Short mmCIF file of C-alpha atoms in Angstrom, two decimals:
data_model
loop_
_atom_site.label_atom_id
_atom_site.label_comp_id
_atom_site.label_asym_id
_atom_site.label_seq_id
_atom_site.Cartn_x
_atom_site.Cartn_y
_atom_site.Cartn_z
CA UNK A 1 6.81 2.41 24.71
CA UNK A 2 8.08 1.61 21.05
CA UNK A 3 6.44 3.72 18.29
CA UNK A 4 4.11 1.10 16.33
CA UNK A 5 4.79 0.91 12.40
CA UNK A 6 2.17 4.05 10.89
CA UNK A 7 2.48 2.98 6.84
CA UNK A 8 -0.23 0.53 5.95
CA UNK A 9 0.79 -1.65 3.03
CA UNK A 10 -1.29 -2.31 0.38
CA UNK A 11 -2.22 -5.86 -0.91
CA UNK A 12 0.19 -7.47 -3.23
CA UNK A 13 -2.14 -8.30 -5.65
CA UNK A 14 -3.07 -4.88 -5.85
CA UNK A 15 1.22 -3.74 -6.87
CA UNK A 16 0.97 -2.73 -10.73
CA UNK A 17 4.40 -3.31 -11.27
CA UNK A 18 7.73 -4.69 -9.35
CA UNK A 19 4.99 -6.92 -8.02
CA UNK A 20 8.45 -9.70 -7.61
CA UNK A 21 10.15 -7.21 -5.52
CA UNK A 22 7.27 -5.99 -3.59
CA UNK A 23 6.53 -9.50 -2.92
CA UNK A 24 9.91 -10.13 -1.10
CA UNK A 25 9.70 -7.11 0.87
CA UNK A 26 6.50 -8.18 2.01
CA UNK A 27 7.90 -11.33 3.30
CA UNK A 28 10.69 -9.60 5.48
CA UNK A 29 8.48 -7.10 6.28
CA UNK A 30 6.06 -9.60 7.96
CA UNK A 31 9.43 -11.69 9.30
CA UNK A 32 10.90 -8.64 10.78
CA UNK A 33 7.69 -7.63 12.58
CA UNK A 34 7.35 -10.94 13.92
CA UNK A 35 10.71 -11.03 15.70
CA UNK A 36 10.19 -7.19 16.92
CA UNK A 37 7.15 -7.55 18.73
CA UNK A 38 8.24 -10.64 20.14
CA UNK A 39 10.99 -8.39 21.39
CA UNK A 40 8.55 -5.67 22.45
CA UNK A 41 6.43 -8.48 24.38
CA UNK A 42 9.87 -9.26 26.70
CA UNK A 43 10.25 -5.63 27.48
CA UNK A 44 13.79 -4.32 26.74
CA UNK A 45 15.55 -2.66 29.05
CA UNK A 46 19.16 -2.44 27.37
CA UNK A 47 19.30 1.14 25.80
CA UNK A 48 20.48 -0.30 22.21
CA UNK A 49 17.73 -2.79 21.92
CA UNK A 50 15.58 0.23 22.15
CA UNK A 51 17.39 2.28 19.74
CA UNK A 52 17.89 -0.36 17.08
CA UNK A 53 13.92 -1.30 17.40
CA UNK A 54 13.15 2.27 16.50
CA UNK A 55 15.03 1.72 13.63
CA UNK A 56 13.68 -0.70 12.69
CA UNK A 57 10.51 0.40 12.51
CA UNK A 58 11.11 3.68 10.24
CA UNK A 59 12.62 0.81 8.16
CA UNK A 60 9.59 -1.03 8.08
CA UNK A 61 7.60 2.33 7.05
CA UNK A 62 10.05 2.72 4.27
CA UNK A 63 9.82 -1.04 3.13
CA UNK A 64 5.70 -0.14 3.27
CA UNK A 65 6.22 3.03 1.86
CA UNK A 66 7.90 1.00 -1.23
CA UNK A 67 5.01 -1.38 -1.62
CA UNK A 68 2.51 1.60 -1.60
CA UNK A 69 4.19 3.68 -4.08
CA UNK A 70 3.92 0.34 -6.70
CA UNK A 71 0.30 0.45 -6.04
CA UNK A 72 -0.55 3.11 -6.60
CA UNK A 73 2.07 4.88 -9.34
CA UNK A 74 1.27 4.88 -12.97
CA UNK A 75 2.60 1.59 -14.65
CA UNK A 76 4.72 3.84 -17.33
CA UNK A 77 6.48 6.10 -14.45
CA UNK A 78 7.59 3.28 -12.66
CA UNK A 79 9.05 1.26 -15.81
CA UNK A 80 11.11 4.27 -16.26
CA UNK A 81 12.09 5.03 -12.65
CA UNK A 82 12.72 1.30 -12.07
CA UNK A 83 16.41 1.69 -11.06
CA UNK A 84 15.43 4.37 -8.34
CA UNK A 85 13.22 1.31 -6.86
CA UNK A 86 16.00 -1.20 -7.02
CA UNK A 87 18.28 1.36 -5.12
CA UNK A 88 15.41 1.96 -2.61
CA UNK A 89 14.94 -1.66 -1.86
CA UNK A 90 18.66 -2.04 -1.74
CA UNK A 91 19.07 0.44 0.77
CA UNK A 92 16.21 -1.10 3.09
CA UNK A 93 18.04 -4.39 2.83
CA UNK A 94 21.18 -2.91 3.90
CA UNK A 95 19.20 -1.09 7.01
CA UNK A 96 17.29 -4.26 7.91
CA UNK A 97 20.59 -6.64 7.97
CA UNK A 98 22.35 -3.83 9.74
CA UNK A 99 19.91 -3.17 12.90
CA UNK A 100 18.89 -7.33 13.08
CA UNK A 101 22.90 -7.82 13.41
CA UNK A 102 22.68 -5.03 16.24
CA UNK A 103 20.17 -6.24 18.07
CA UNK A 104 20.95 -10.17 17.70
CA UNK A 105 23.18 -10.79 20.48
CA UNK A 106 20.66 -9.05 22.59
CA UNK A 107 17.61 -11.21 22.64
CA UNK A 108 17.11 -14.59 23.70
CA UNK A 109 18.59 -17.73 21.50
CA UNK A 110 15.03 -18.80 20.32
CA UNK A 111 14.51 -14.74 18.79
CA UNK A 112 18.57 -15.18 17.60
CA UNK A 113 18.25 -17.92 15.79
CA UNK A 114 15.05 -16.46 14.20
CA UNK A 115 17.17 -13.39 13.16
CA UNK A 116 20.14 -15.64 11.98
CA UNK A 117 17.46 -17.00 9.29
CA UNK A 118 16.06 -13.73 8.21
CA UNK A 119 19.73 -12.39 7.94
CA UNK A 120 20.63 -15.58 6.12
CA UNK A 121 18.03 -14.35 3.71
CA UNK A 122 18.38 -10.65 3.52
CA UNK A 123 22.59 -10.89 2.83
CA UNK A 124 21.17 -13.83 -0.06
CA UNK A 125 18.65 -11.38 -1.89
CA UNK A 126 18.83 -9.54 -4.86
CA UNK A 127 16.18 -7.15 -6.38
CA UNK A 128 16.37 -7.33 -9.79
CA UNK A 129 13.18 -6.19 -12.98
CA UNK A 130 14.29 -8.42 -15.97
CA UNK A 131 10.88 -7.22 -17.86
CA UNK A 132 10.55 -3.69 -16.16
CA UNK A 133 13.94 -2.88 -16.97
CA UNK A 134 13.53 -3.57 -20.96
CA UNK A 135 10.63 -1.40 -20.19
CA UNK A 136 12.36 1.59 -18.62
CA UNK A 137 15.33 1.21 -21.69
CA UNK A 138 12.53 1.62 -24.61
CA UNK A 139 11.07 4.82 -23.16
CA UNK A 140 14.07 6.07 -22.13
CA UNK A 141 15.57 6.01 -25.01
CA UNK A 142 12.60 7.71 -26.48
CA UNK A 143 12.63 10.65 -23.72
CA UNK A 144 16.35 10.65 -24.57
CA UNK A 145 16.89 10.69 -28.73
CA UNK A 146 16.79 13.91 -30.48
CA UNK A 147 14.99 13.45 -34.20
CA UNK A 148 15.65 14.96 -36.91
CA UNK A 149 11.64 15.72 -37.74
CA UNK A 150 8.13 15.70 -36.15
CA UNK A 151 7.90 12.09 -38.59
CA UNK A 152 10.07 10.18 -37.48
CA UNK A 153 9.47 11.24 -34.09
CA UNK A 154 5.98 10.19 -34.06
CA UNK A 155 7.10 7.25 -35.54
CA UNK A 156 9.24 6.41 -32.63
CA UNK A 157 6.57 7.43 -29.90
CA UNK A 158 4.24 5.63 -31.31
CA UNK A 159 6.71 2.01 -30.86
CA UNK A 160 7.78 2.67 -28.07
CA UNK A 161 4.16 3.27 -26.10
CA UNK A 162 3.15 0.11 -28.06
CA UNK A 163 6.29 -1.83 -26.67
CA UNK A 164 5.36 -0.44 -22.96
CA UNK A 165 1.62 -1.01 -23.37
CA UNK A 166 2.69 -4.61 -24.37
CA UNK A 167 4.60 -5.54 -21.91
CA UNK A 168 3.08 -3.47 -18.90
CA UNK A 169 0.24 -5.06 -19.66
CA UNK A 170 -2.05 -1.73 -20.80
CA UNK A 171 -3.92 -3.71 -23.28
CA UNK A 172 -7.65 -2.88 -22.55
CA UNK A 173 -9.93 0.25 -22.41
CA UNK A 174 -10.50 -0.50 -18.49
CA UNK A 175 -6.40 -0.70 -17.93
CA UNK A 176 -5.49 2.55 -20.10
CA UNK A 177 -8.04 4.55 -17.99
CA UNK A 178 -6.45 3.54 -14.96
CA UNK A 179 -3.29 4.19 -16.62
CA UNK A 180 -3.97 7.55 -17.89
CA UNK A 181 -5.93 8.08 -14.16
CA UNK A 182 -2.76 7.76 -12.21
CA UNK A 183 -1.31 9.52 -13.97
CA UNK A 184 -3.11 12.69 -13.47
CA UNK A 185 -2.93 11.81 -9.43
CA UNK A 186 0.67 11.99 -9.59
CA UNK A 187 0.72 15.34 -11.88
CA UNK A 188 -1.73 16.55 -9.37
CA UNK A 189 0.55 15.63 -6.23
CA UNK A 190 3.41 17.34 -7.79
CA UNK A 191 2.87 20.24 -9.73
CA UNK A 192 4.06 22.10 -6.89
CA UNK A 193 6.92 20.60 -5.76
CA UNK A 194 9.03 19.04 -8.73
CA UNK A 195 8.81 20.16 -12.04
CA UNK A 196 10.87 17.46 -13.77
CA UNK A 197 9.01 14.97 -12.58
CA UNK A 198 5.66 16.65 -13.97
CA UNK A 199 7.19 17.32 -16.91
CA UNK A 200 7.75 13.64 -17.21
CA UNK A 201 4.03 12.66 -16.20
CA UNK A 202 2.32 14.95 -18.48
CA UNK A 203 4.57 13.69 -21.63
CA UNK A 204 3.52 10.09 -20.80
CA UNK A 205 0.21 10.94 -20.41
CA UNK A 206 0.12 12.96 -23.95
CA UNK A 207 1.67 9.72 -25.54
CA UNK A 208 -1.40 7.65 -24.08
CA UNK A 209 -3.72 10.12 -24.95
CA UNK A 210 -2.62 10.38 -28.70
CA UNK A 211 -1.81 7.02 -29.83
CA UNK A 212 -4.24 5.35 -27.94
CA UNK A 213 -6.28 3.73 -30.65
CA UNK A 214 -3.27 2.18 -31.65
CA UNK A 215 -2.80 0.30 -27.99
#
């Protein structure tokens, strides 16, 4: 007996940012499952079908696992880490279009031609953030200049969280509390575990904190 999918994916609607991407995923996540348990339902007996179905359910948790992490992730920390996303997603595309292509000539020519489509689609995709990725330059290059006084580096902070606000959409009292919430979730997850990345959390969640009247 195949191991079911354990990652529960949140609602769209509910993805703060990379909502585009999370959006396609979602559609070859639901695709993919469609074709695998009508593959489940025939009962498999060929030792790679197995194998490759396996696979592609950890690659189904990852695609969820993707999905969840935009829900729930502070809107600033995932601006900045937007690449890291991109690569992610990449990498699950490359793992779904592999395993379909293994298992294709295996199933019957109703399920092939099914798989044909979705790999039709998958080789066709690109994940790209146009407005996350303007995003992710602005603070960036904020975390990344060195300034000359505590002025002009105010100065600077203070643009660049109104650029991000702007166009992350942290406009309202209700969205920077949910903003400045997550964050402390994800400083709170890891403390422990990767110092970098706190480092990171804490300094956007100073920048909220402090120049908030001016969002």
């Amino acid at each position: 007996m195949l191991v079911n999918t354990s990652a529960t994916t949140p609602i769209c609607c509910e993805v703060k940012v990379h909502r585009s991407i999370c959006i396609e995923l979602q559609g070859f996540i639901d695709r993919i499952l469609h074709v695998i348990l009508s593959i489940e339902s025939a009962r498999p007996n060929c030792a790679l079908a197995i194998q490759t179905l396996c696979s592609l359910h950890f690659t189904l948790d990852k695609a969820k696992l993707v999905i969840k992490h935009c829900s729930e992730s502070s809107k600033l920390y995932l601006a900045i880490t937007s690449q890291k996303i991109v690569s992610r997603c990449e990498k699950i595309r490359i793992s779904f279009e592999l395993y379909l292509d293994q298992i294709q000539n295996t199933v019957p020519i109703p399920l092939a031609s099914e798989i044909c489509a979705i790999l039709e689609d998958l080789r066709g995709t690109k994940f790209s953030l146009e407005i996350e990725d303007e995003t992710r330059k602005v603070l960036l290059s904020l975390l990344e200049k060195e300034f000359p006084d505590s002025t002009s580096k105010e100065k600077a902070e203070l643009e660049a969280i109104q650029v991000a606000a702007l166009k992350l959409d942290i406009k309202s009292s209700i969205s920077l509390l949910e903003e400045k919430e997550n964050l402390k979730k994800q400083i709170e997850k890891v403390k422990k575990t990767n110092q970098k990345e706190k480092e990171l959390l804490e300094y956007l969640l100073y920048l909220l904190i402090k120049y908030e009247n001016f969002i």
